[in-house]
Structure formats: C-alpha cells, structure tokens
Amino acid sequence: MTTAAAFQSLPSQTIPDGTPVFGGHRNLIIGAEVPLFGQAGYWPGDCLRRPANRVKSAWRATFPADPLWNLRTREIAFGMLNSSHKILRDAGLFFRAENWGLSSVRVMCDKMRLIAVWAVKQKMPHDLAAWAADDWQDYLDHHALTCGTSTLANDVLTIRRLLEFAPLLTGGGLLEDPWPGKSAAEVADRTFLGEVTTPSIPPAIWWPLLRAAWFYIEEMAPQILERRDRQTAAVAESTGTRRQTHHARDTDAKLAAWVQEPASLVPVHARDFRGYPAGTVMWSTLSLWLTDGISQGVFKAGRDSERHQMRRTMVQRLVDAGRVRPVTAKDGRAALGDIAHPARGRNRRPDELDVQVRQWLADPANRIPVRRENSPHGPAGEPVWLNLESRVFGTVTRANVFTSGTARTRQRQQWVREAISEDRTDYIEDGDLEHALRMVRAACYIFIAALTLMRDSELQEIERNSVVQHFGSPALASRKIKHDESRPRLKWWIIEPVAQAVAVAERLSWHDSHIFATLAPPSGFLPEGTRGRAGFEAFRDIDFFIENINRTLDRTGLEAIPEGLVRPHMFRKTMAIITAQQPDGEIALGIQLKHAARRALANQVTAGYGRIDENWRKEFDNQLELAAARKLVELLKARRQGEPVAIGPGAARLHAGLDKVITAMDSDPHLQAQIADERMQVSLLRDEFAQLHFGTVNHCLWQASTAECQNQLPAEQRGKQPLLGACQPGKCRNSVLTLKNAPYWIAEEGDLRDTLRRERLSPPRRESIEIRLAEVQSITAQFATLEGGL
C-alpha cells in the first residue's frame, strides 16, 4: 500500500498553487490579502466580512494534517468557494454561482479532518475507489457513538462531496454514492438510535429566565448605565489633562521629519545590556521620545503590520548609513532630549504613585467609591480599589496600586480609609461595574433571542437604529447569514418590550454600529482606525446570567432558575414550539423563521421545528386547564348569589362543583381573606374542574362513562378524550350551557323557523326540521332562567 508520505509534495493536477481561493462575485475587503490555493495549513477569511458572532480564529478553513487528505480537502474547498470558476467548468462541473460560503467550507474541512484521522488509524486505502460502501458506514457507526443525527447528516453530505467533486480531485474521488436513493437525514436516522430532536428549554427554566431578563432590562439597566456614565464622567474630571493618547499618523509624521534631519542620530547600545548586544537600536527609547512618553511599542518587532515594518525600515536606513550614537542605557533618554512622563499607574516609581494618591485625596471634590452592600468582591463599606485606581490615575489597567499586598499598598489603603467621609463617599451597589454591565448585556440578548426567533448570527448583526416599521408593525432589521452569501437585510416582527430591550442594548454598546459588542472599547493606544470587535460569546453570558440570578435571589426577589443547559439556538426552538400552538402558528413561524422564502420545503421544516416536545406537552395541558378555570371565575361570582348559572344535562354537576369551591373559600379563614384574589379562585376552580372543556355551543364536563360521543367510536378507542364532532348537547350528561352559548342556539332556532316557512319542503325534510326545532327550543326555553354566566 502506498504511504501518505509519498503524496506529501504532490501538487494538484487541476488547480495551480498560485490561484486565489476567493474570487467570483464576492465582496472582498479592499487591500486585504487573499489566500492562495498553495497555502496548505489554512485559508484565513480576512478578505471577507466576518460575522459579528465569529472570532477571528474561527473565520478560516483549516485542513487535515495528512498530506493526501489535505490536498483533497483543499480541492473541494476551492470548488465550493468558486462554484462557477473556469477550472470547474473545464473539469465538467457546473454549479449554481456562489453556492457555498466560508462557513460551509469551514464545516466541511472540520469533517474532513475527522475522516482523515479515522482513515489513517484504520489504514484505509488511499484510493477512494477501493473503499466499499460498508467502509463509509463503518465510519458513520464509529462517529455515531459521540454525536447526534444532525452531525451525522453533515458527515453524509461531506462524504458525498468526494463524489460531487470527483472530477476535480487529484487521484479521483468516489465512484458511486455509498447510500443511493437515501437522503442524508435518512442515513443519519438509520445510523443513530437516539432521539432525533433539537433540544428546547424546559418551561421550568424558560419562564423564570425571561422574567429575570425583563427585570434587568426594566428595573436594573437604568441604574447600572447611569452609574457607568457617572463613573466615566468622574474619571474624566479627576484625570484632567493627564489622560493622553497618541495617534499613528502623528507618530509617522514626527518620525519622517526626524529621519530627514541631517543631525539626527539613532541611539544604539554602547555595550551589551540585558541580552541586547552592543550596536542594537534602543527601540523603546526612540518610541518613548516619538510619543511623548506614552508608548514604547511603535517599533515593536512582534507586530507584523506594514506600519511597524515601515517605521523600523526608516530607522534601519540611518543605521546602515552609519548615523548612530552609541550611548549607555542610563543615558539613553538624554540622547534625544527631554521625554515627558505622563501620569500612569504602570511602570512608575512608588514614591511618585504615593505623591499622586495623596494629592488626589487632598482635593475634597474627589469622591471615593465605596461598596454599599456585601458582595463576593468585598464587604460593605470597603473602597472599590480598582474603581478608585481608575479615578486617580485615569487608567483601567490593573496595576494593583492599592492591592498588591506590599507595605506601600497597605499604607495607601490606610490613607484612603482615613479620607472617607459621608460627603466624599460615592456608594456603589455592586463593586464590579463590568459584572453588572455584563448582566445587562446578557439580559438584552436573552430577551430579544426568546421573542424574535432570530439565530445567534442574526442577533449579533443587529446594528443601531434597526427598529423599523414593516407592513405597519414594528420590526427589527438585521442580516441573514446562514445559507445566504449575499447577507440580505431582513426584518423580524417584534413587540414593544423587545424594542425597549434593543434600546437598552444600544445605550450599553460603545460600538459605532453594532448593539452587541465587547464591554470595553478598544484601547486608546491601538493604531488609529481600530474599531474593536463587535459580537461576543453568547453562551458564556447566558451561563453567567443564570448563575448570578440564582446567587442574588435574596436581594432581587426573583425566582430561582433551575439547573439545565441553555444555549442560543434553543431559544429559537422553544419559541417555535410556543408559537406553533396558536391558530395559524405554522404560517407565522414560516415568516418569522424566514422559511417562507422557500415554501416548497418550508412546510416540513417549520412543522418539524415547531413540533411540541415532552418538555412543553405538560405545560400546554396546564395552560388549557388554567384558561378554562379563568372562564369559570365569572360563573363563580354569579353562583355566590344562589342563582343557576348553567342549564343542560350536566348543569347539576357544574352547580355542585361551584358550590364546593365557594364552601371551601368561606370555611377557610386564609382563603376567605384572599377571596378577591382571582389567582386563588382560578387555582381552586382548576383543581375542581380539571376535565372541563369549553366549546362554542356548549361546554363538556368530561367523564368517559357518561359521554354520548364515545358511542360513535370503536371499543378500543373509547374513554380517552371528548369527540367534539359527535357531541349531543341536549342529551349527554356531561353537557352544560351558559348564556355565552345562547346566541348560537337562538340563531339556529331562527334559521329553523325560516326554513319551515318554505312551501316546497318535502315531507321527510320538514319532519326532520321540526324534530330538530323541538330539541333546540327545549334548550332555548331554559336560557330565560339564567341570570348570569359565560
């Protein structure tokens, strides 16, 4: 058998190594480097716009380590990214233009890496034509031990890529489909023996989680954001002009002017110093001089940007021309003249820090941040040291000016405690402001995700001013990314609370476009034009939110959120289940889930996505019982007056049940005190009438043994639930009628009378109408006895 090593330097027979891998009609970022086919390690997606919910390390296609599988995977990846390329057409492959995006290619590469590892371990033939269908099924069986059906379906699709792109592959691909005539889902279902379902969030977690999120949005967010704004203003006021930054273009201009001066000499080490040999340029000293003491890294060799390389090249030219000045490290700064010493917490002498702390405390206008309540970060009454450091030194870096544990820091803490007075105290509810801001961000994300059915990628692409009108109703605009390379701007209908959550997220975000971003803006010391990253890892914030809600129940009064897995995609599934139970819910889901654009298969997708699972089956049963009990509340109030509230064969049972609830409330002092509480009445009525079914023409006190409708069913199907189509309201002992049903009976009586006035009715037809009219009149005559009802 040929070893993989023999293929290590094997070039592609169809694709030159110098071919750009991103072409066609893609919107490439101008100036960004486009990877070439010959890059065997990975292809970065830097030339494509990265979705907000993807970190940079995940926005690339990474290939298997095995050389042969590496080549195959790169060839398939090229074909997917360039589906209409001339190279594919010459190979006889014709696909829809821009059929796949980088996300799909990345998934394929991940799958190929797993297949490659298994194939090498099992010593499978390198010629794919030598593989039997059972070999591919063996791989699926192996993978099924650690994954579910959706993953297996993606494995099947990836394996079929070896057949789909066979003419493009060096050495050939598959000759035939291992599973002919079967869809990927069918193969996965046959392979996997577990339950096929996307998990939902159980009701026990769903409701308290949403209530907690709304509590943070409506109650806590205004206070937390106001505190952030006050702290920002306090830092700006206390630091004055000490907070300094440098701009890249200013540095470049100063450097250009300096190197053009004939008298400019580059300071180099006169002798070996701390690992730097004699003659080495004193880069940090030159950097401090250019930035007025703010930065030592404008020449940093570890940075691979063109700007840093250009700066080093300009200085190196002076060195090559002999324009250097050897100096010792002690005299290095003096070689360029005076260098400013901005007030910063890092890299400063302890004496200087002490002086600055004393000066800040001496100003009575400066307020000291103090923790109001006990928290995991410290006891009540303790100064919030990191917050204080940012106010004194105008920096958010953790320089430990007050907390390093040395004698110096203990002395500074003592000075602060002695300076605390009531008029100088700035009480802070939670010592860690970043902690509170993260809770607000998580609450906004959870609430919007739950009530819009948007994917994580769509949520994190929401930009400022995205609340719009769509067909006369408020909607949220964002970008659809999944299965759509063009990233269309679509709209999801929302309710007013969601719009409020979006407004809170906008106020929280520092980002110039996106409402979900990292909590801190990019440092002022980064190159000019750095925007900072939009998006965040949502699943970590969800876990963080739930953990902290449960930890602070005694303070917030919220319900505990039970332990369980909650992930972004589960919100979409759960809300789909809830929506699907409403009238025409599938149509609404198809529109909101964005399945409506492909209705040929959307019906099946939407119905499957909204199918109720065991987590929610009992919840909806309870909701039906509650709805029926709420309708009984008015009947209960009327029954208290001693009047009949229902007619029909089952009226006596209904009256007896209502009287039982009234007696229970009157005999129990605790219940009697809460008689005006409708929730208490609903709870009692639900327990008493657990099998009550409300209908249009009558209501059913379901009891299988007396149900007339069961006579229409086979013996093995009787006794399970009411058969509404076979109901006989005037005969069944389970049937009751209230004034809410009267209009339908009265209307039917009028229709029957009008029909009997016709002269051309046949005798049998007239007789049947007269019989039905007598039945209806026996019911309508009783409605006059009712004084109240539903």
Coordinates of N, CA, C and O in Angstrom, one line a residue, residues 208-316:
P208 N -39.0 31.6 34.4 CA -38.2 32.5 35.3 C -37.0 33.1 34.6 O -36.6 34.2 35.0
L209 N -36.4 32.5 33.6 CA -35.3 33.2 32.9 C -35.8 34.4 32.1 O -35.1 35.5 32.2
L210 N -36.9 34.4 31.5 CA -37.5 35.5 30.8 C -37.9 36.6 31.8 O -37.6 37.8 31.5
R211 N -38.5 36.2 32.9 CA -38.8 37.2 33.9 C -37.6 37.9 34.5 O -37.6 39.1 34.7
A212 N -36.5 37.1 34.7 CA -35.3 37.7 35.2 C -34.7 38.7 34.2 O -34.2 39.7 34.6
A213 N -34.7 38.3 33.0 CA -34.1 39.1 31.9 C -34.9 40.4 31.8 O -34.3 41.5 31.7
W214 N -36.2 40.4 31.9 CA -37.0 41.6 31.8 C -36.8 42.5 33.0 O -36.8 43.7 33.0
F215 N -36.6 41.8 34.2 CA -36.4 42.6 35.4 C -35.1 43.4 35.3 O -35.0 44.6 35.6
Y216 N -34.1 42.8 34.7 CA -32.8 43.5 34.5 C -32.9 44.6 33.5 O -32.4 45.7 33.6
I217 N -33.7 44.4 32.4 CA -33.9 45.4 31.4 C -34.7 46.6 31.9 O -34.3 47.8 31.7
E218 N -35.8 46.3 32.6 CA -36.7 47.4 33.0 C -36.3 48.1 34.3 O -36.3 49.3 34.5
E219 N -35.8 47.3 35.3 CA -35.5 47.8 36.6 C -34.0 48.1 36.9 O -33.7 49.2 37.4
M220 N -33.2 47.2 36.5 CA -31.7 47.4 36.8 C -30.9 48.2 35.8 O -30.0 48.9 36.2
A221 N -31.3 48.0 34.5 CA -30.4 48.6 33.5 C -30.3 50.1 33.6 O -29.2 50.7 33.5
P222 N -31.4 50.9 33.9 CA -31.3 52.3 34.0 C -30.3 52.7 35.1 O -29.5 53.6 34.9
Q223 N -30.3 52.0 36.3 CA -29.4 52.4 37.4 C -28.0 52.0 37.0 O -27.1 52.8 37.3
I224 N -27.8 50.9 36.4 CA -26.4 50.4 36.1 C -25.8 51.3 35.0 O -24.6 51.7 35.1
L225 N -26.5 51.6 34.0 CA -26.0 52.5 33.0 C -25.8 53.9 33.4 O -24.8 54.6 33.0
E226 N -26.6 54.4 34.3 CA -26.4 55.7 34.9 C -25.1 55.7 35.8 O -24.3 56.7 35.7
R227 N -24.9 54.6 36.5 CA -23.7 54.5 37.3 C -22.4 54.5 36.4 O -21.4 55.1 36.7
R228 N -22.5 53.8 35.3 CA -21.4 53.8 34.4 C -21.1 55.2 33.8 O -19.9 55.6 33.8
D229 N -22.2 55.9 33.5 CA -21.9 57.2 32.9 C -21.3 58.2 34.0 O -20.5 59.0 33.7
R230 N -21.8 58.0 35.3 CA -21.2 58.9 36.3 C -19.8 58.5 36.5 O -18.9 59.4 36.7
Q231 N -19.4 57.3 36.5 CA -18.0 56.9 36.8 C -17.2 57.4 35.6 O -16.0 57.9 35.9
T232 N -17.6 57.3 34.4 CA -16.9 57.8 33.3 C -16.6 59.3 33.4 O -15.5 59.7 33.1
A233 N -17.7 60.0 33.8 CA -17.5 61.4 33.9 C -16.5 61.7 35.1 O -15.7 62.7 35.0
A234 N -16.6 61.0 36.2 CA -15.7 61.2 37.3 C -14.3 61.0 37.0 O -13.4 61.7 37.4
V235 N -14.0 59.9 36.2 CA -12.7 59.6 35.8 C -12.1 60.7 34.9 O -11.0 61.2 35.0
A236 N -13.0 61.2 33.9 CA -12.5 62.3 33.0 C -12.2 63.5 33.8 O -11.3 64.2 33.5
E237 N -13.1 63.8 34.8 CA -12.9 65.1 35.6 C -11.7 65.0 36.5 O -10.9 65.9 36.6
S238 N -11.4 63.8 37.1 CA -10.3 63.7 38.1 C -9.0 63.6 37.4 O -8.0 64.1 37.9
T239 N -9.0 63.1 36.1 CA -7.7 62.9 35.5 C -7.3 64.2 34.7 O -6.1 64.4 34.5
G240 N -8.3 65.0 34.4 CA -8.0 66.3 33.7 C -7.2 66.0 32.4 O -7.6 65.3 31.6
T241 N -6.1 66.7 32.2 CA -5.3 66.6 31.0 C -4.3 65.5 31.1 O -3.5 65.3 30.2
R242 N -4.3 64.7 32.2 CA -3.3 63.7 32.3 C -3.5 62.5 31.4 O -2.5 61.8 31.0
R243 N -4.7 62.3 31.0 CA -5.0 61.1 30.2 C -4.6 61.5 28.8 O -5.2 62.3 28.1
Q244 N -3.6 60.8 28.3 CA -3.0 61.2 27.0 C -3.0 60.0 26.0 O -3.0 58.8 26.5
T245 N -3.1 60.2 24.8 CA -3.0 59.2 23.8 C -2.2 59.7 22.6 O -1.8 60.9 22.6
H246 N -1.8 58.8 21.8 CA -1.0 59.2 20.6 C -1.7 58.6 19.4 O -2.3 57.6 19.4
H247 N -1.6 59.3 18.3 CA -2.2 58.9 17.0 C -1.1 58.4 16.1 O 0.0 59.0 16.0
A248 N -1.4 57.4 15.3 CA -0.4 56.7 14.5 C 0.1 57.7 13.4 O 1.3 57.7 13.2
R249 N -0.8 58.5 12.8 CA -0.3 59.4 11.8 C 0.6 60.5 12.3 O 1.5 60.9 11.7
D250 N 0.3 60.9 13.6 CA 1.2 61.9 14.2 C 2.6 61.4 14.4 O 3.6 62.0 14.2
T251 N 2.6 60.1 14.9 CA 3.9 59.4 15.1 C 4.7 59.3 13.8 O 5.9 59.5 13.8
D252 N 4.0 58.9 12.8 CA 4.6 58.7 11.5 C 5.2 60.0 11.0 O 6.3 60.1 10.4
A253 N 4.4 61.1 11.1 CA 4.9 62.4 10.7 C 6.1 62.9 11.4 O 7.1 63.4 10.9
K254 N 6.1 62.6 12.8 CA 7.2 63.1 13.6 C 8.5 62.3 13.2 O 9.6 62.8 13.2
L255 N 8.3 60.9 13.0 CA 9.4 60.1 12.7 C 10.0 60.5 11.3 O 11.2 60.6 11.1
A256 N 9.1 60.8 10.3 CA 9.6 61.2 9.0 C 10.4 62.5 9.0 O 11.4 62.6 8.4
A257 N 9.9 63.4 9.8 CA 10.6 64.7 10.0 C 12.0 64.5 10.6 O 13.0 65.1 10.3
W258 N 12.0 63.6 11.6 CA 13.2 63.3 12.4 C 14.3 62.7 11.5 O 15.5 63.1 11.6
V259 N 13.9 61.7 10.7 CA 14.9 61.0 9.9 C 15.5 61.8 8.8 O 16.6 61.6 8.3
Q260 N 14.7 62.9 8.4 CA 15.2 63.8 7.3 C 16.1 64.8 7.8 O 16.8 65.5 7.0
E261 N 16.2 65.0 9.2 CA 17.2 65.9 9.7 C 18.6 65.4 9.6 O 18.8 64.3 10.1
P262 N 19.5 66.1 9.0 CA 20.9 65.6 8.8 C 21.6 65.3 10.2 O 22.4 64.5 10.3
A263 N 21.1 66.0 11.2 CA 21.8 65.9 12.5 C 21.2 64.7 13.3 O 21.8 64.4 14.4
S264 N 20.2 64.1 12.9 CA 19.6 63.0 13.7 C 20.5 61.8 13.7 O 20.9 61.3 12.7
L265 N 20.7 61.3 14.9 CA 21.5 60.1 15.1 C 20.6 59.1 15.9 O 19.9 59.4 16.9
V266 N 20.7 57.8 15.5 CA 19.9 56.8 16.1 C 20.7 56.3 17.4 O 21.8 55.9 17.3
P267 N 20.0 56.3 18.6 CA 20.7 55.8 19.8 C 20.8 54.3 19.7 O 19.8 53.6 19.5
V268 N 22.0 53.8 19.9 CA 22.2 52.4 20.0 C 23.0 52.1 21.3 O 23.7 52.9 21.9
H269 N 22.9 50.8 21.7 CA 23.6 50.4 22.9 C 25.1 50.5 22.7 O 25.7 49.9 21.8
A270 N 25.8 51.2 23.7 CA 27.3 51.3 23.6 C 27.9 50.0 24.0 O 29.0 49.7 23.6
R271 N 27.3 49.2 24.8 CA 27.8 47.9 25.3 C 26.6 46.9 25.5 O 25.5 47.3 25.5
D272 N 27.0 45.7 25.6 CA 25.9 44.7 25.9 C 25.1 45.0 27.1 O 25.7 45.4 28.1
F273 N 23.8 44.9 27.0 CA 22.9 45.3 28.1 C 21.7 44.4 28.1 O 20.9 44.4 27.2
R274 N 21.5 43.6 29.2 CA 20.4 42.7 29.4 C 19.9 42.0 28.1 O 18.7 42.0 27.7
G275 N 20.9 41.3 27.5 CA 20.6 40.5 26.3 C 20.6 41.2 25.0 O 20.6 40.6 24.0
Y276 N 20.7 42.5 25.1 CA 20.9 43.3 23.8 C 22.4 43.5 23.5 O 23.1 44.1 24.3
P277 N 22.9 43.0 22.4 CA 24.3 43.2 22.1 C 24.6 44.7 21.7 O 23.7 45.4 21.4
A278 N 25.8 45.0 21.9 CA 26.3 46.4 21.5 C 25.9 46.7 20.1 O 26.1 45.8 19.2
G279 N 25.5 47.9 19.8 CA 25.1 48.3 18.5 C 23.6 48.1 18.2 O 23.1 48.5 17.1
T280 N 22.8 47.5 19.1 CA 21.4 47.3 18.9 C 20.7 48.6 19.1 O 21.0 49.4 20.0
V281 N 19.7 48.9 18.2 CA 19.0 50.2 18.3 C 18.2 50.2 19.6 O 17.5 49.1 20.0
M282 N 18.1 51.3 20.3 CA 17.3 51.4 21.5 C 15.9 51.8 21.1 O 15.4 52.9 21.2
W283 N 15.2 50.8 20.7 CA 13.8 51.0 20.1 C 12.9 51.6 21.1 O 12.1 52.5 20.8
S284 N 12.8 51.1 22.3 CA 11.9 51.6 23.3 C 12.1 53.1 23.6 O 11.2 53.9 23.8
T285 N 13.4 53.5 23.7 CA 13.8 54.8 24.0 C 13.3 55.8 22.9 O 12.7 56.8 23.1
L286 N 13.5 55.3 21.6 CA 13.1 56.1 20.5 C 11.6 56.2 20.4 O 11.0 57.2 20.1
S287 N 10.9 55.1 20.8 CA 9.4 55.1 20.8 C 8.9 56.1 21.8 O 7.9 56.8 21.6
L288 N 9.5 56.1 23.0 CA 9.0 57.0 24.1 C 9.2 58.5 23.6 O 8.3 59.3 23.9
W289 N 10.3 58.7 23.0 CA 10.5 60.1 22.5 C 9.5 60.5 21.5 O 8.9 61.6 21.5
L290 N 9.2 59.6 20.5 CA 8.2 60.0 19.5 C 6.8 60.2 20.0 O 6.0 61.0 19.5
T291 N 6.4 59.4 21.1 CA 5.1 59.5 21.6 C 5.0 60.3 22.9 O 4.0 60.2 23.6
D292 N 6.0 61.1 23.2 CA 6.0 61.9 24.4 C 5.8 61.1 25.7 O 5.1 61.4 26.6
G293 N 6.5 59.9 25.7 CA 6.5 59.1 26.9 C 5.3 58.2 27.0 O 5.2 57.5 28.1
I294 N 4.4 58.1 26.0 CA 3.2 57.3 26.2 C 3.4 55.9 25.9 O 2.9 55.0 26.5
S295 N 4.1 55.6 24.8 CA 4.2 54.2 24.3 C 5.6 53.8 24.0 O 6.4 54.6 23.5
Q296 N 6.0 52.5 24.3 CA 7.3 52.0 24.0 C 7.2 51.0 22.8 O 8.2 50.4 22.5
G297 N 6.0 50.9 22.2 CA 5.9 49.9 21.2 C 5.6 50.3 19.8 O 5.1 49.5 19.0
V298 N 6.0 51.5 19.4 CA 5.7 51.9 18.0 C 6.6 51.2 17.0 O 6.3 51.2 15.8
F299 N 7.7 50.6 17.5 CA 8.6 49.8 16.6 C 8.5 48.3 16.9 O 9.4 47.6 16.4
K300 N 7.6 47.9 17.7 CA 7.7 46.5 18.3 C 7.8 45.5 17.2 O 7.0 45.4 16.2
A301 N 8.8 44.6 17.3 CA 9.1 43.7 16.3 C 8.0 42.6 16.2 O 7.8 42.0 15.1
G302 N 7.4 42.3 17.3 CA 6.4 41.3 17.3 C 5.1 41.6 16.5 O 4.3 40.7 16.2
R303 N 4.9 42.8 16.2 CA 3.8 43.2 15.4 C 4.1 43.1 13.9 O 5.1 43.7 13.4
D304 N 3.3 42.5 13.1 CA 3.6 42.3 11.7 C 2.9 43.2 10.8 O 2.8 43.0 9.6
S305 N 2.4 44.3 11.3 CA 1.7 45.3 10.4 C 2.7 46.0 9.6 O 3.9 46.2 9.9
E306 N 2.2 46.5 8.4 CA 3.1 47.2 7.5 C 3.6 48.5 8.1 O 4.7 48.9 7.8
R307 N 2.8 49.1 9.0 CA 3.2 50.4 9.6 C 4.4 50.2 10.5 O 5.3 51.0 10.4
H308 N 4.4 49.1 11.3 CA 5.6 48.9 12.2 C 6.8 48.6 11.4 O 7.9 49.0 11.7
Q309 N 6.6 47.8 10.3 CA 7.8 47.4 9.5 C 8.3 48.6 8.8 O 9.6 48.8 8.7
M310 N 7.5 49.5 8.4 CA 7.9 50.7 7.7 C 8.7 51.6 8.6 O 9.8 52.1 8.3
R311 N 8.3 51.7 9.9 CA 9.0 52.6 10.8 C 10.4 52.0 11.1 O 11.4 52.7 11.2
R312 N 10.5 50.7 11.3 CA 11.8 50.1 11.6 C 12.7 50.2 10.3 O 13.9 50.4 10.5
T313 N 12.1 50.1 9.1 CA 12.9 50.3 7.9 C 13.5 51.7 7.8 O 14.7 51.8 7.5
M314 N 12.7 52.7 8.2 CA 13.2 54.1 8.1 C 14.4 54.3 9.1 O 15.4 54.9 8.7
V315 N 14.3 53.7 10.3 CA 15.4 53.9 11.2 C 16.6 53.1 10.8 O 17.7 53.5 11.0
Q316 N 16.3 51.9 10.3 CA 17.4 51.0 9.9 C 18.3 51.6 8.8 O 19.5 51.4 8.8

